Amino acid sequence: MSATLRAEARRPELPPRRPFVRPALLTGAALWLYLGVAGMWSPRPEVTVAWALLGAYLVPAALVLESGRRLWPRDRVTTVMLLRTMLLGSLVAAAGAAAPDLGASSGPFPLRAAAAALPAAAETAVVALAVALLGRRTTPTPRTGLFLGGALGAGIAAFTALSATLQAIGALSGVPLPAEMSAPVFLEGGVAVQQAVLAAITSPVWGALVGAAVFGSPRALAAAVAGVLLTHVLADAAFLTVGGLLGTSPAALAVQLLLTAAVASPAVAAWSRRARALGHRAAEDQGSGGA
């Protein structure tokens, strides 16, 4: 009995858990469904834009809010700071989307492969640089980098999802579809759901892995960057290849999602191990009063 009491006394007190994220996610999902249905009869483009924005940012914002619930006071990072970092990630993604096209569709294969890998390399480099700069305002630890990098990646994923949804809306707007095909809103909704799932397992995970390595050893940073870059390029290749071969039918969207998720799964597993290890270390430091 005394040993049990001593173990309980040494167990660190966890941060307070507020039941907010799940109700907010469910409420946002219900509102997204309502706006999608309303867009079928409403002629106002604002409804469609609001539907696309909500669908793109709902899951990334929920991830950031959930991350905020897991912060310790000694991390010197707040939920508001993570939300601002997510917005910064979206702005970075928008700036990258506005960059001129390098014409990766022509030329020899090595040149096309390098051009196709350039966006992934640029995203990885920007995340590492931004985490290094933002870390100066916090406690520069791998755990802090994990949160900041994940928030940056969430912003990038949200902008990517928004772009994909708007492209689907533009491609199907005013186009007469065969009678056997679903209504455009269902196809557009399928794209939005697909992107919402990918938003949880791609850029936020990659950003968190790179961010956690920024404040580690140079060898760990190089390994994280190489692994994330390879996963990013392979996931993009799988996504684009399946989309080009199968089109945009519901079955094609599902196959595209499953294959891309399979390629991204090793990075998700690495992120889970890394986050768990850093969480245990932070809990022990909090319980012992260490720095």
CSV table of C-alpha atoms in Angstrom, one decimal:
chain,number,residue,atom,x,y,z
A,1,MET,CA,0.0,0.0,0.0
A,2,SER,CA,2.8,2.4,0.9
A,3,ALA,CA,4.6,1.7,-2.4
A,4,THR,CA,1.4,2.5,-4.3
A,5,LEU,CA,0.9,5.8,-2.4
A,6,ARG,CA,4.5,6.8,-3.2
A,7,ALA,CA,4.0,5.9,-6.9
A,8,GLU,CA,0.9,8.0,-6.9
A,9,ALA,CA,2.7,10.9,-5.3
A,10,ARG,CA,5.4,10.8,-7.9
A,11,ARG,CA,3.0,10.7,-10.8
A,12,PRO,CA,3.0,14.1,-12.5
A,13,GLU,CA,-0.2,16.1,-12.7
A,14,LEU,CA,-1.4,16.3,-16.3
A,15,PRO,CA,-2.5,19.5,-17.9
A,16,PRO,CA,-6.2,20.2,-17.6
A,17,ARG,CA,-8.4,18.6,-20.2
A,18,ARG,CA,-11.3,20.8,-21.4
A,19,PRO,CA,-14.0,19.0,-23.4
A,20,PHE,CA,-14.0,21.5,-26.2
A,21,VAL,CA,-12.4,20.1,-29.3
A,22,ARG,CA,-14.7,17.2,-30.0
A,23,PRO,CA,-18.0,19.3,-29.6
A,24,ALA,CA,-16.5,22.0,-31.8
A,25,LEU,CA,-15.5,19.5,-34.4
A,26,LEU,CA,-18.9,17.9,-34.5
A,27,THR,CA,-20.6,21.3,-34.6
A,28,GLY,CA,-18.4,22.4,-37.5
A,29,ALA,CA,-19.0,19.1,-39.4
A,30,ALA,CA,-22.8,19.6,-39.0
A,31,LEU,CA,-22.5,23.2,-40.2
A,32,TRP,CA,-20.4,22.0,-43.1
A,33,LEU,CA,-23.1,19.5,-44.1
A,34,TYR,CA,-25.8,22.2,-43.9
A,35,LEU,CA,-23.9,24.6,-46.0
A,36,GLY,CA,-23.2,21.9,-48.6
A,37,VAL,CA,-26.9,21.1,-48.9
A,38,ALA,CA,-27.8,24.8,-48.9
A,39,GLY,CA,-25.3,25.4,-51.7
A,40,MET,CA,-27.5,23.1,-53.9
A,41,TRP,CA,-30.3,25.7,-54.0
A,42,SER,CA,-28.7,28.9,-52.9
A,43,PRO,CA,-27.5,31.1,-55.9
A,44,ARG,CA,-25.1,33.0,-53.6
A,45,PRO,CA,-21.4,32.2,-54.1
A,46,GLU,CA,-20.6,33.2,-50.6
A,47,VAL,CA,-22.3,30.0,-49.3
A,48,THR,CA,-20.1,27.8,-51.5
A,49,VAL,CA,-17.0,29.7,-50.4
A,50,ALA,CA,-17.9,29.4,-46.8
A,51,TRP,CA,-18.5,25.7,-47.3
A,52,ALA,CA,-15.1,25.2,-48.9
A,53,LEU,CA,-13.3,27.3,-46.2
A,54,LEU,CA,-15.0,25.4,-43.3
A,55,GLY,CA,-14.3,22.0,-44.9
A,56,ALA,CA,-10.6,22.9,-45.5
A,57,TYR,CA,-9.8,24.4,-42.1
A,58,LEU,CA,-12.1,22.3,-39.8
A,59,VAL,CA,-9.7,19.3,-39.3
A,60,PRO,CA,-6.4,21.3,-39.2
A,61,ALA,CA,-7.9,23.7,-36.7
A,62,ALA,CA,-9.1,20.8,-34.5
A,63,LEU,CA,-5.7,19.3,-34.6
A,64,VAL,CA,-4.1,22.6,-33.4
A,65,LEU,CA,-6.7,23.0,-30.7
A,66,GLU,CA,-6.1,19.5,-29.5
A,67,SER,CA,-2.4,20.2,-29.5
A,68,GLY,CA,-3.1,23.2,-27.3
A,69,ARG,CA,-4.7,21.0,-24.7
A,70,ARG,CA,-1.5,19.1,-24.4
A,71,LEU,CA,0.8,22.0,-23.7
A,72,TRP,CA,2.7,22.4,-20.4
A,73,PRO,CA,3.3,25.9,-18.9
A,74,ARG,CA,7.1,25.4,-19.2
A,75,ASP,CA,6.6,24.9,-23.0
A,76,ARG,CA,6.0,28.7,-23.2
A,77,VAL,CA,3.6,28.1,-26.1
A,78,THR,CA,-0.1,28.9,-26.1
A,79,THR,CA,-3.0,27.8,-28.1
A,80,VAL,CA,-3.3,31.3,-29.6
A,81,MET,CA,0.3,31.1,-30.7
A,82,LEU,CA,-0.3,27.8,-32.4
A,83,LEU,CA,-3.4,29.2,-34.2
A,84,ARG,CA,-1.3,32.1,-35.4
A,85,THR,CA,1.4,29.7,-36.5
A,86,MET,CA,-1.2,27.7,-38.5
A,87,LEU,CA,-2.3,31.0,-40.2
A,88,LEU,CA,1.4,31.6,-41.0
A,89,GLY,CA,1.6,28.1,-42.6
A,90,SER,CA,-1.4,28.9,-44.8
A,91,LEU,CA,0.2,32.2,-45.9
A,92,VAL,CA,3.5,30.4,-46.7
A,93,ALA,CA,1.5,27.8,-48.8
A,94,ALA,CA,-0.3,30.6,-50.6
A,95,ALA,CA,3.0,32.3,-51.4
A,96,GLY,CA,4.3,29.0,-52.7
A,97,ALA,CA,1.2,28.5,-54.9
A,98,ALA,CA,1.7,31.9,-56.4
A,99,ALA,CA,5.3,31.1,-57.4
A,100,PRO,CA,5.9,30.7,-61.2
A,101,ASP,CA,5.5,27.2,-62.7
A,102,LEU,CA,8.9,25.6,-63.6
A,103,GLY,CA,7.4,23.4,-66.3
A,104,ALA,CA,7.9,20.0,-64.7
A,105,SER,CA,5.8,18.3,-67.4
A,106,SER,CA,8.5,18.6,-70.1
A,107,GLY,CA,12.2,17.8,-70.4
A,108,PRO,CA,14.2,14.7,-69.4
A,109,PHE,CA,13.1,12.6,-66.5
A,110,PRO,CA,15.8,13.7,-64.0
A,111,LEU,CA,14.8,17.3,-64.6
A,112,ARG,CA,11.1,16.6,-64.3
A,113,ALA,CA,11.7,14.6,-61.1
A,114,ALA,CA,13.7,17.4,-59.6
A,115,ALA,CA,11.0,20.0,-60.5
A,116,ALA,CA,8.3,17.8,-59.0
A,117,ALA,CA,10.3,17.4,-55.7
A,118,LEU,CA,11.0,21.1,-55.4
A,119,PRO,CA,7.7,22.1,-53.7
A,120,ALA,CA,8.2,19.4,-51.1
A,121,ALA,CA,11.8,20.5,-50.5
A,122,ALA,CA,10.7,24.2,-50.2
A,123,GLU,CA,7.9,23.3,-47.8
A,124,THR,CA,10.3,21.3,-45.6
A,125,ALA,CA,13.0,24.0,-45.6
A,126,VAL,CA,10.4,26.8,-44.8
A,127,VAL,CA,9.0,24.8,-41.9
A,128,ALA,CA,12.5,24.2,-40.5
A,129,LEU,CA,13.5,27.9,-40.8
A,130,ALA,CA,10.2,29.1,-39.4
A,131,VAL,CA,10.4,26.8,-36.3
A,132,ALA,CA,14.0,27.9,-35.7
A,133,LEU,CA,12.8,31.6,-35.7
A,134,LEU,CA,9.6,31.1,-33.8
A,135,GLY,CA,11.5,29.0,-31.2
A,136,ARG,CA,13.4,32.0,-30.1
A,137,ARG,CA,10.1,33.3,-28.5
A,138,THR,CA,9.6,30.0,-26.6
A,139,THR,CA,11.7,27.4,-24.9
A,140,PRO,CA,13.7,25.9,-27.8
A,141,THR,CA,13.2,22.2,-27.1
A,142,PRO,CA,12.2,19.3,-29.4
A,143,ARG,CA,8.8,19.3,-27.8
A,144,THR,CA,8.2,22.9,-28.7
A,145,GLY,CA,9.4,22.3,-32.2
A,146,LEU,CA,7.0,19.4,-32.5
A,147,PHE,CA,4.0,21.7,-31.7
A,148,LEU,CA,5.2,24.6,-33.8
A,149,GLY,CA,6.1,22.5,-36.8
A,150,GLY,CA,2.8,20.6,-36.6
A,151,ALA,CA,0.8,23.9,-36.5
A,152,LEU,CA,2.7,25.2,-39.6
A,153,GLY,CA,2.0,21.9,-41.3
A,154,ALA,CA,-1.7,22.2,-40.4
A,155,GLY,CA,-1.9,25.6,-42.0
A,156,ILE,CA,-0.2,24.2,-45.2
A,157,ALA,CA,-2.6,21.3,-45.2
A,158,ALA,CA,-5.6,23.6,-44.8
A,159,PHE,CA,-4.6,25.7,-47.8
A,160,THR,CA,-3.9,22.6,-49.9
A,161,ALA,CA,-7.4,21.2,-49.0
A,162,LEU,CA,-9.0,24.6,-49.9
A,163,SER,CA,-7.2,24.7,-53.2
A,164,ALA,CA,-8.3,21.2,-54.1
A,165,THR,CA,-11.9,21.9,-53.2
A,166,LEU,CA,-12.0,25.1,-55.1
A,167,GLN,CA,-10.4,23.4,-58.1
A,168,ALA,CA,-13.1,20.8,-58.0
A,169,ILE,CA,-15.8,23.4,-57.7
A,170,GLY,CA,-14.4,25.3,-60.7
A,171,ALA,CA,-14.0,22.2,-62.8
A,172,LEU,CA,-17.6,21.1,-62.2
A,173,SER,CA,-19.2,24.5,-62.3
A,174,GLY,CA,-21.5,24.8,-65.3
A,175,VAL,CA,-20.4,21.5,-66.8
A,176,PRO,CA,-23.2,19.2,-67.9
A,177,LEU,CA,-22.6,15.8,-66.3
A,178,PRO,CA,-24.0,12.4,-67.4
A,179,ALA,CA,-27.2,11.4,-65.8
A,180,GLU,CA,-25.6,8.4,-64.1
A,181,MET,CA,-23.1,10.6,-62.3
A,182,SER,CA,-23.7,12.2,-58.9
A,183,ALA,CA,-24.6,15.8,-58.4
A,184,PRO,CA,-21.5,18.1,-58.4
A,185,VAL,CA,-21.9,18.9,-54.7
A,186,PHE,CA,-21.4,15.2,-53.9
A,187,LEU,CA,-18.3,15.0,-56.0
A,188,GLU,CA,-17.0,18.2,-54.5
A,189,GLY,CA,-17.9,16.9,-51.0
A,190,GLY,CA,-15.9,13.8,-51.7
A,191,VAL,CA,-12.9,15.8,-52.6
A,192,ALA,CA,-13.3,17.9,-49.4
A,193,VAL,CA,-13.6,14.7,-47.2
A,194,GLN,CA,-10.6,13.2,-48.9
A,195,GLN,CA,-8.6,16.3,-48.3
A,196,ALA,CA,-9.8,16.5,-44.6
A,197,VAL,CA,-8.5,13.0,-44.0
A,198,LEU,CA,-5.2,13.7,-45.7
A,199,ALA,CA,-4.8,16.9,-43.8
A,200,ALA,CA,-4.5,14.9,-40.6
A,201,ILE,CA,-1.8,12.6,-41.8
A,202,THR,CA,0.4,14.5,-44.2
A,203,SER,CA,1.7,18.1,-43.7
A,204,PRO,CA,1.1,18.4,-39.9
A,205,VAL,CA,2.9,15.1,-39.3
A,206,TRP,CA,5.8,16.1,-41.6
A,207,GLY,CA,6.0,19.5,-40.1
A,208,ALA,CA,6.0,18.1,-36.5
A,209,LEU,CA,8.8,15.7,-37.3
A,210,VAL,CA,11.0,18.4,-38.8
A,211,GLY,CA,10.1,20.9,-36.1
A,212,ALA,CA,11.1,18.4,-33.3
A,213,ALA,CA,14.4,17.8,-35.0
A,214,VAL,CA,15.3,21.5,-35.4
A,215,PHE,CA,16.3,21.8,-31.8
A,216,GLY,CA,18.1,18.4,-31.7
A,217,SER,CA,21.4,17.3,-33.2
A,218,PRO,CA,22.4,18.2,-36.8
A,219,ARG,CA,22.4,14.4,-37.6
A,220,ALA,CA,18.8,14.1,-36.3
A,221,LEU,CA,17.7,17.1,-38.3
A,222,ALA,CA,19.3,15.7,-41.5
A,223,ALA,CA,17.6,12.3,-40.9
A,224,ALA,CA,14.2,13.9,-40.3
A,225,VAL,CA,14.5,16.2,-43.3
A,226,ALA,CA,15.5,13.3,-45.6
A,227,GLY,CA,12.7,11.0,-44.3
A,228,VAL,CA,10.0,13.7,-44.5
A,229,LEU,CA,11.2,14.8,-48.0
A,230,LEU,CA,11.1,11.2,-49.3
A,231,THR,CA,7.7,10.6,-47.8
A,232,HIS,CA,6.3,13.9,-49.1
A,233,VAL,CA,7.6,13.2,-52.7
A,234,LEU,CA,6.3,9.6,-52.7
A,235,ALA,CA,2.9,10.7,-51.3
A,236,ASP,CA,2.5,13.4,-53.9
A,237,ALA,CA,3.5,11.0,-56.7
A,238,ALA,CA,1.0,8.4,-55.5
A,239,PHE,CA,-1.8,11.0,-55.2
A,240,LEU,CA,-1.1,12.5,-58.7
A,241,THR,CA,-0.6,9.1,-60.4
A,242,VAL,CA,-3.8,7.6,-59.1
A,243,GLY,CA,-5.8,10.7,-59.9
A,244,GLY,CA,-4.4,10.8,-63.4
A,245,LEU,CA,-5.2,7.1,-64.0
A,246,LEU,CA,-8.6,6.8,-62.4
A,247,GLY,CA,-10.2,10.3,-62.7
A,248,THR,CA,-12.4,11.8,-60.0
A,249,SER,CA,-15.1,9.2,-59.4
A,250,PRO,CA,-16.0,8.3,-55.8
A,251,ALA,CA,-14.1,5.0,-56.2
A,252,ALA,CA,-11.1,6.9,-57.6
A,253,LEU,CA,-11.1,9.3,-54.7
A,254,ALA,CA,-11.2,6.4,-52.2
A,255,VAL,CA,-8.3,4.6,-53.9
A,256,GLN,CA,-6.3,7.8,-54.1
A,257,LEU,CA,-6.9,8.4,-50.4
A,258,LEU,CA,-6.0,4.8,-49.4
A,259,LEU,CA,-2.8,4.7,-51.4
A,260,THR,CA,-1.6,8.1,-50.3
A,261,ALA,CA,-2.4,7.2,-46.7
A,262,ALA,CA,-0.4,4.0,-47.0
A,263,VAL,CA,2.6,5.9,-48.3
A,264,ALA,CA,2.3,8.4,-45.4
A,265,SER,CA,1.7,5.8,-42.7
A,266,PRO,CA,5.4,5.3,-41.8
A,267,ALA,CA,5.8,9.0,-41.0
A,268,VAL,CA,2.6,8.9,-38.9
A,269,ALA,CA,4.0,6.0,-36.9
A,270,ALA,CA,7.3,7.9,-36.4
A,271,TRP,CA,5.5,11.0,-35.3
A,272,SER,CA,3.4,9.0,-32.8
A,273,ARG,CA,6.5,7.5,-31.3
A,274,ARG,CA,8.3,10.8,-31.2
A,275,ALA,CA,5.3,12.6,-29.7
A,276,ARG,CA,4.8,9.9,-27.0
A,277,ALA,CA,8.5,10.0,-26.0
A,278,LEU,CA,8.6,13.8,-25.7
A,279,GLY,CA,5.3,13.8,-23.8
A,280,HIS,CA,6.6,11.2,-21.2
A,281,ARG,CA,9.8,13.3,-20.9
A,282,ALA,CA,7.9,16.5,-20.3
A,283,ALA,CA,5.7,14.8,-17.8
A,284,GLU,CA,8.7,13.5,-15.8
A,285,ASP,CA,10.3,17.0,-15.9
A,286,GLN,CA,7.1,18.6,-14.7
A,287,GLY,CA,6.7,16.0,-11.9
A,288,SER,CA,10.3,16.4,-10.8
A,289,GLY,CA,10.5,20.1,-11.2
A,290,GLY,CA,13.4,19.8,-13.7
A,291,ALA,CA,14.2,22.4,-16.3
